[in-house]
Coordinates of C-alpha atoms and ligand atoms in Angstrom, one line a residue:
X20 CA 27.9 -36.4 39.0
X21 CA 27.2 -38.9 36.2
X22 CA 28.2 -38.4 32.6
X23 CA 25.3 -40.5 31.3
X24 CA 24.0 -39.1 28.1
X25 CA 20.3 -38.4 27.7
X26 CA 18.7 -40.0 24.6
X27 CA 15.3 -38.8 23.4
X28 CA 13.1 -39.7 20.4
X29 CA 11.0 -36.7 19.2
X30 CA 8.1 -36.6 16.9
X31 CA 7.0 -33.5 14.9
X32 CA 3.6 -33.7 13.1
X33 CA 2.1 -30.2 13.4
X34 CA 1.5 -29.4 9.7
X35 CA 2.5 -31.3 6.6
X36 CA 5.8 -32.9 7.4
X37 CA 6.1 -36.1 9.4
X38 CA 9.5 -36.0 11.1
X39 CA 11.2 -38.0 13.8
X40 CA 14.6 -37.3 15.4
X41 CA 16.8 -39.0 17.9
X42 CA 19.0 -36.8 20.0
X43 CA 21.8 -37.5 22.6
X44 CA 22.2 -34.5 24.8
X45 CA 22.4 -31.7 22.2
X46 CA 23.8 -33.8 19.4
X47 CA 21.4 -35.0 16.7
X48 CA 21.8 -38.7 15.8
X49 CA 19.1 -38.8 13.2
X50 CA 16.4 -36.4 11.8
X51 CA 14.1 -38.1 9.2
X52 CA 11.5 -36.0 7.4
X53 CA 8.7 -37.3 5.2
X54 CA 7.2 -34.4 3.2
X55 CA 3.7 -34.6 1.8
X56 CA 3.5 -33.9 -1.9
X57 CA -0.3 -34.5 -1.8
X58 CA -1.1 -30.8 -1.1
X59 CA 0.7 -29.3 -4.1
X60 CA -2.2 -29.6 -6.5
X61 CA -4.5 -27.8 -4.0
X62 CA -2.3 -24.8 -3.6
X63 CA -2.1 -25.2 0.2
X64 CA -2.2 -27.8 3.0
X65 CA -5.5 -29.7 3.2
X66 CA -5.8 -30.7 6.9
X67 CA -7.7 -33.9 6.4
X68 CA -5.2 -35.2 3.8
X69 CA -2.3 -34.1 6.1
X70 CA -3.5 -36.2 9.0
X71 CA -4.1 -39.2 6.8
X72 CA -0.6 -38.9 5.4
X73 CA 0.9 -38.6 8.9
X74 CA -0.9 -41.9 9.9
X75 CA 0.7 -43.6 6.9
X76 CA 4.2 -42.2 7.5
X77 CA 4.6 -42.3 11.2
X78 CA 5.6 -45.9 11.7
X79 CA 8.2 -46.1 8.9
X80 CA 9.6 -42.7 9.9
X81 CA 10.1 -43.7 13.5
X82 CA 11.7 -47.0 12.4
X83 CA 14.1 -45.1 10.0
X84 CA 15.0 -42.6 12.7
X85 CA 15.9 -45.4 15.1
X86 CA 17.8 -47.3 12.5
X87 CA 19.9 -44.3 11.3
X88 CA 20.8 -43.4 14.9
X89 CA 21.7 -46.9 15.9
X90 CA 19.5 -46.5 19.0
X91 CA 17.0 -49.1 20.1
X92 CA 13.9 -48.4 22.2
X93 CA 15.5 -49.7 25.3
X94 CA 18.2 -47.0 25.0
X95 CA 15.7 -44.1 25.2
X96 CA 15.3 -41.9 28.2
X97 CA 12.1 -40.2 27.0
X98 CA 9.7 -39.7 24.1
X99 CA 8.8 -36.1 23.0
X100 CA 6.2 -34.8 20.7
X101 CA 4.8 -31.4 19.4
X102 CA 1.7 -30.4 21.4
X103 CA 1.0 -27.3 19.3
X104 CA 0.5 -24.9 17.6
X105 CA -0.6 -26.6 14.4
X106 CA -3.4 -28.4 12.7
X107 CA -5.6 -30.4 15.1
X108 CA -5.7 -33.6 13.1
X109 CA -2.0 -33.6 12.3
X110 CA -1.0 -32.9 15.9
X111 CA -3.2 -35.8 17.1
X112 CA -1.3 -38.4 15.1
X113 CA 2.1 -37.5 16.5
X114 CA 0.7 -37.0 20.1
X115 CA -1.2 -40.3 20.1
X116 CA 1.8 -42.2 18.7
X117 CA 4.2 -40.7 21.3
X118 CA 1.8 -41.5 24.1
X119 CA 1.5 -45.1 23.0
X120 CA 5.3 -45.5 22.5
X121 CA 5.9 -44.0 26.0
X122 CA 3.3 -46.2 27.7
X123 CA 4.4 -49.4 26.0
X124 CA 8.1 -48.8 26.9
X125 CA 7.5 -47.2 30.3
X126 CA 9.2 -44.0 29.2
X127 CA 8.6 -40.4 30.4
X128 CA 6.7 -38.2 28.0
X129 CA 7.7 -34.6 27.1
X130 CA 5.4 -32.2 25.2
X131 CA 7.0 -29.4 23.1
X132 CA 5.8 -26.1 21.8
X133 CA 6.6 -26.0 18.0
X134 CA 7.5 -22.3 18.1
X135 CA 9.9 -22.8 20.9
X136 CA 11.4 -25.6 18.9
X137 CA 12.1 -23.2 16.0
X138 CA 13.9 -20.9 18.4
X139 CA 15.9 -23.6 20.2
X140 CA 17.1 -25.2 16.9
X141 CA 20.0 -22.8 17.4
X142 CA 21.3 -24.9 20.3
X143 CA 21.7 -28.1 18.2
X144 CA 25.4 -29.0 18.0
X145 CA 27.5 -28.5 14.9
X146 CA 26.2 -25.1 13.8
X147 CA 28.2 -22.4 15.6
X148 CA 31.5 -21.9 17.3
X149 CA 29.6 -20.3 20.1
X150 CA 25.9 -20.7 20.6
X151 CA 23.6 -17.7 21.3
X152 CA 23.8 -16.1 24.7
X153 CA 20.7 -15.0 26.7
X154 CA 19.0 -12.7 26.2
X155 CA 18.7 -12.7 22.4
X156 CA 16.1 -11.7 19.9
X157 CA 14.9 -14.3 17.4
X158 CA 12.9 -13.3 14.3
X159 CA 10.7 -16.4 14.0
X160 CA 9.2 -16.6 10.5
X161 CA 7.2 -19.5 9.3
X162 CA 4.1 -20.4 7.2
X163 CA 1.9 -19.9 10.2
X164 CA 3.7 -17.4 12.4
X165 CA 5.7 -14.2 12.3
X166 CA 7.1 -13.3 15.8
X167 CA 9.8 -11.3 17.4
X168 CA 10.8 -13.4 20.3
X169 CA 12.8 -12.1 23.3
X170 CA 14.6 -15.3 24.4
X171 CA 15.5 -15.0 28.1
X172 CA 16.4 -18.6 28.7
X173 CA 15.9 -22.0 27.1
X174 CA 12.3 -22.3 28.4
X175 CA 11.6 -18.6 29.0
X176 CA 10.5 -16.7 25.9
X177 CA 8.4 -13.6 25.4
X178 CA 6.7 -12.6 22.1
X179 CA 7.3 -8.8 21.8
X180 CA 5.8 -8.5 18.3
X181 CA 3.8 -10.6 15.9
X182 CA 1.7 -10.4 12.8
X183 CA -1.8 -9.0 13.0
X184 CA -2.9 -10.9 9.9
X185 CA -0.9 -13.1 7.5
X186 CA 2.5 -14.6 8.4
X187 CA 5.6 -13.8 6.4
X188 CA 5.6 -17.4 4.9
X189 CA 2.0 -16.8 3.8
X190 CA 3.0 -13.6 2.1
X191 CA 5.5 -15.5 0.1
X192 CA 3.1 -18.4 -0.6
X193 CA 0.1 -16.2 -1.5
X194 CA 2.2 -14.0 -3.8
X195 CA 3.7 -17.0 -5.5
X196 CA 0.1 -18.2 -6.1
X197 CA -0.7 -14.8 -7.8
X198 CA 2.4 -15.4 -10.0
X199 CA 1.0 -18.9 -11.0
X200 CA 3.7 -20.8 -9.0
X201 CA 2.8 -24.0 -7.1
X202 CA 2.6 -24.4 -3.3
X203 CA 4.7 -23.8 -1.3
X204 CA 5.8 -20.8 -3.3
X205 CA 8.4 -19.4 -0.8
X206 CA 11.3 -21.4 -2.1
X207 CA 10.4 -20.6 -5.7
X208 CA 10.2 -16.9 -5.1
X209 CA 13.7 -17.2 -3.5
X210 CA 15.0 -19.1 -6.6
X211 CA 13.6 -16.6 -9.2
X212 CA 14.6 -13.6 -7.1
X213 CA 18.3 -14.5 -7.5
X214 CA 18.2 -13.6 -11.2
X215 CA 16.0 -10.4 -10.7
X216 CA 16.4 -6.7 -10.0
X217 CA 15.0 -6.1 -6.4
X218 CA 14.6 -2.4 -7.0
X219 CA 12.5 -2.7 -10.2
X220 CA 9.1 -2.6 -8.6
X221 CA 8.1 -0.8 -5.4
X222 CA 5.4 -1.9 -3.1
X223 CA 3.9 0.0 -0.1
X224 CA 5.0 -1.0 3.3
X225 CA 2.4 -1.1 6.1
X226 CA 2.5 1.3 9.0
X227 CA 1.8 -0.8 12.1
X228 CA 2.3 0.2 15.7
X229 CA 4.9 -1.3 18.1
X230 CA 6.8 -4.4 17.0
X231 CA 3.9 -5.9 15.1
X232 CA 3.6 -6.9 11.5
X233 CA 1.0 -6.9 8.8
X234 CA 1.3 -8.6 5.4
X235 CA -2.2 -8.8 4.0
X236 CA -2.1 -5.3 2.5
X237 CA 1.1 -6.2 0.6
X238 CA -0.7 -9.2 -1.1
X239 CA -3.6 -6.9 -2.1
X240 CA -1.3 -4.2 -3.6
X241 CA 0.6 -6.8 -5.6
X242 CA -2.7 -8.2 -6.9
X243 CA -3.9 -4.7 -8.0
X244 CA -0.5 -3.9 -9.5
X245 CA -0.5 -7.1 -11.6
X246 CA -4.0 -6.7 -12.8
X247 CA -3.2 -3.2 -13.9
X248 CA -0.1 -4.3 -15.8
X249 CA -1.8 -7.2 -17.4
X250 CA -4.3 -4.9 -19.0
X251 CA -1.4 -3.6 -21.2
X252 CA 0.6 -6.8 -21.5
X253 CA -1.0 -10.2 -20.8
X254 CA 2.5 -11.7 -20.6
X255 CA 3.6 -9.3 -17.9
X256 CA 4.2 -11.9 -15.2
X257 CA 6.0 -14.3 -17.5
X258 CA 8.3 -11.5 -18.7
X259 CA 9.0 -10.0 -15.4
X260 CA 8.9 -13.0 -13.1
X261 CA 12.4 -12.7 -11.7
X262 CA 12.1 -8.9 -11.1
X263 CA 8.7 -9.3 -9.5
X264 CA 10.1 -12.1 -7.2
X265 CA 13.2 -10.1 -6.3
X266 CA 11.1 -6.9 -5.6
X267 CA 8.5 -8.7 -3.4
X268 CA 11.2 -10.6 -1.5
X269 CA 13.0 -7.3 -0.8
X270 CA 9.8 -5.7 0.4
X271 CA 9.0 -8.6 2.8
X272 CA 12.6 -8.6 4.1
X273 CA 12.5 -4.8 4.6
X274 CA 9.3 -5.0 6.6
X275 CA 10.8 -7.8 8.8
X276 CA 14.0 -5.9 9.4
X277 CA 12.4 -2.5 10.2
X278 CA 10.8 -4.0 13.3
X279 CA 13.7 -6.2 14.1
X280 CA 16.1 -3.3 14.2
X281 CA 13.7 -1.2 16.2
X282 CA 13.4 -4.1 18.8
X283 CA 17.2 -4.5 19.1
X284 CA 17.5 -0.8 19.9
X285 CA 14.7 -0.7 22.3
X286 CA 15.9 -3.8 24.2
X287 CA 19.6 -3.0 23.9
X288 CA 20.3 -6.4 22.4
X289 CA 23.1 -7.4 20.0
X290 CA 22.6 -11.1 19.8
X291 CA 20.2 -11.7 16.9
X292 CA 18.9 -14.9 15.4
X293 CA 16.4 -16.0 12.7
X294 CA 14.3 -19.2 12.7
X295 CA 11.4 -20.9 11.0
X296 CA 10.8 -21.9 7.4
X297 CA 11.3 -18.4 5.9
X298 CA 14.8 -18.2 7.6
X299 CA 15.8 -20.6 4.7
X300 CA 15.4 -17.6 2.4
X301 CA 18.7 -16.6 0.9
X302 CA 17.9 -12.9 0.8
X303 CA 16.9 -12.9 4.5
X304 CA 20.1 -14.8 5.5
X305 CA 22.3 -12.3 3.5
X306 CA 20.5 -9.4 5.0
X307 CA 21.0 -10.6 8.6
X308 CA 24.7 -11.1 7.8
X309 CA 24.9 -7.5 6.4
X310 CA 23.0 -5.9 9.3
X311 CA 25.1 -7.9 11.7
X312 CA 28.4 -6.6 10.3
X313 CA 27.2 -3.0 10.1
X314 CA 25.6 -3.0 13.6
X315 CA 28.1 -5.2 15.3
X316 CA 25.6 -7.9 16.2
X317 CA 26.4 -11.5 16.8
X318 CA 24.1 -13.2 14.3
X319 CA 22.8 -16.8 14.3
X320 CA 21.5 -18.3 11.0
X321 CA 20.5 -21.9 11.4
X322 CA 21.5 -24.8 9.1
X323 CA 18.9 -25.2 6.3
X324 CA 17.7 -28.5 7.6
X325 CA 16.8 -26.9 11.0
X326 CA 14.8 -24.0 9.3
X327 CA 11.8 -25.7 7.9
X328 CA 9.7 -28.0 10.1
X329 CA 11.8 -30.9 11.5
X330 CA 11.9 -33.1 14.6
X331 CA 15.5 -32.2 15.6
X332 CA 14.2 -28.8 16.9
X333 CA 11.6 -30.7 18.9
X334 CA 14.2 -33.0 20.3
X335 CA 16.6 -30.2 21.4
X336 CA 13.7 -28.5 23.2
X337 CA 12.7 -31.7 24.9
X338 CA 16.3 -32.1 26.0
X339 CA 16.1 -28.8 28.0
X340 CA 12.7 -29.8 29.3
X341 CA 14.2 -33.1 30.5
X342 CA 17.0 -31.3 32.3
X343 CA 14.4 -29.1 33.9
X344 CA 12.2 -32.0 35.0
X345 CA 9.3 -30.9 32.8
X346 CA 7.4 -34.1 32.0
X347 CA 3.8 -34.6 31.1
X348 CA 1.4 -37.6 31.7
X349 CA -0.9 -39.7 29.5
X350 CA -3.8 -37.2 30.0
X351 CA -2.0 -34.6 27.8
X352 CA -3.7 -33.5 24.7
X353 CA -3.0 -31.3 21.7
X354 CA -3.4 -27.5 21.6
X355 CA -3.6 -26.1 18.1
X356 CA -3.3 -22.6 19.4
X357 CA -0.6 -23.1 22.0
X358 CA 1.3 -19.8 22.8
X359 CA 5.0 -19.7 23.0
X360 CA 5.1 -18.7 26.6
X361 CA 3.5 -22.0 27.7
Ligands
LIG242 O1 8.4 -23.5 9.5 P1 7.8 -24.0 8.3 O2 8.4 -25.2 7.7 O3 6.3 -24.5 8.7 C1 5.5 -23.8 9.5 O4 5.6 -24.0 10.8 O5 4.7 -23.0 9.0 O6 7.6 -22.8 7.3 C2 7.0 -23.0 6.0 C3 7.0 -21.7 5.3 C4 6.3 -21.8 4.0 O7 5.5 -20.6 3.9 C5 7.4 -21.7 2.9 O8 7.0 -21.1 1.7 C6 8.4 -20.9 3.6 O9 8.4 -21.3 5.0 N1 9.7 -21.0 3.1 C7 10.4 -20.1 2.4 C8 11.6 -20.6 1.9 N2 11.7 -21.9 2.3 C9 10.5 -22.2 3.0 N3 10.1 -18.8 2.1 C10 10.9 -18.0 1.4 N4 12.1 -18.5 1.0 C11 12.5 -19.8 1.2 N5 13.7 -20.2 0.7
LIG243 ZN1 7.2 -24.5 11.8

């Protein structure tokens, strides 16, 4: 038995953040993120601009991640990258760079599923006294996905429920747009909600079968409600912004928790985690803590830096793939619609 540590450099470029991390076993040595401001004025991510910004950022971000971790290329045991899901052009930049780096340095290559990465971020050291035990349920909520994931093992996950239309992050972002807030609006709704009355306005919740979600109806009902109110008071949004944000946030969280609670009962599970960009939401984090206390769950709420897109989560997933001998070769390509089970 050798106690040699495994050192991996991981690249995440699935959407609009260029991120590179260096991990040693399950300890993160560096996690550098270059966010792209260029999309703000368009009210959403513009794919072509995203891939161009990745191309500009990738070399300096890799360099910075290596410098911060005090690791040189010759110390690496593997190079990892996000294969999907995500934007085709964005994924291609990280994938091509990782392939080139691995080839030039004769290193094994590991491809990672971005959604698995969000879930496995819980296993990065320095977050919990005890890490989650299998099986657990992870409510994975991001800008592109809303999934209830039954996590049976590090590399064995099953989606037991997902959105049939918009993702939870999209519900936050599209609502923020209706309120005149810039992209991405989720963090701003969170900020204004802290000053507001969450019970002031009521919005209808969808009736969807099984453990699935739907958020497009909520967006439409908010739009109609605002249009109605603005007929009588053109300053309605300005005057009620905090109460509107608090009420919308509560509605989204209620929708998410109705199905989460149902799933824990059905599967008899008391280990419950949240992951993905929306898990940075303060209302969602508080609610999980509250439900955990009342229902005697062990809850897992990731550090903020591991909620929104980051390469540390890709690195930890690659570490478990490495232990499992899951390597890929130079013929690998991106898969914008990659499913979590693959
Ligand atoms: O996981 P992520 O960084 O990227 C994707 O894989 O999509 O998630 C981004 C999403 C965006 O919709 C953003 O508005 C949302 O996460 N988000 C939040 C908060 N922070 C990020 N939503 C609500 N409250 C927050 N504090
Ligand atoms: Zn993500």
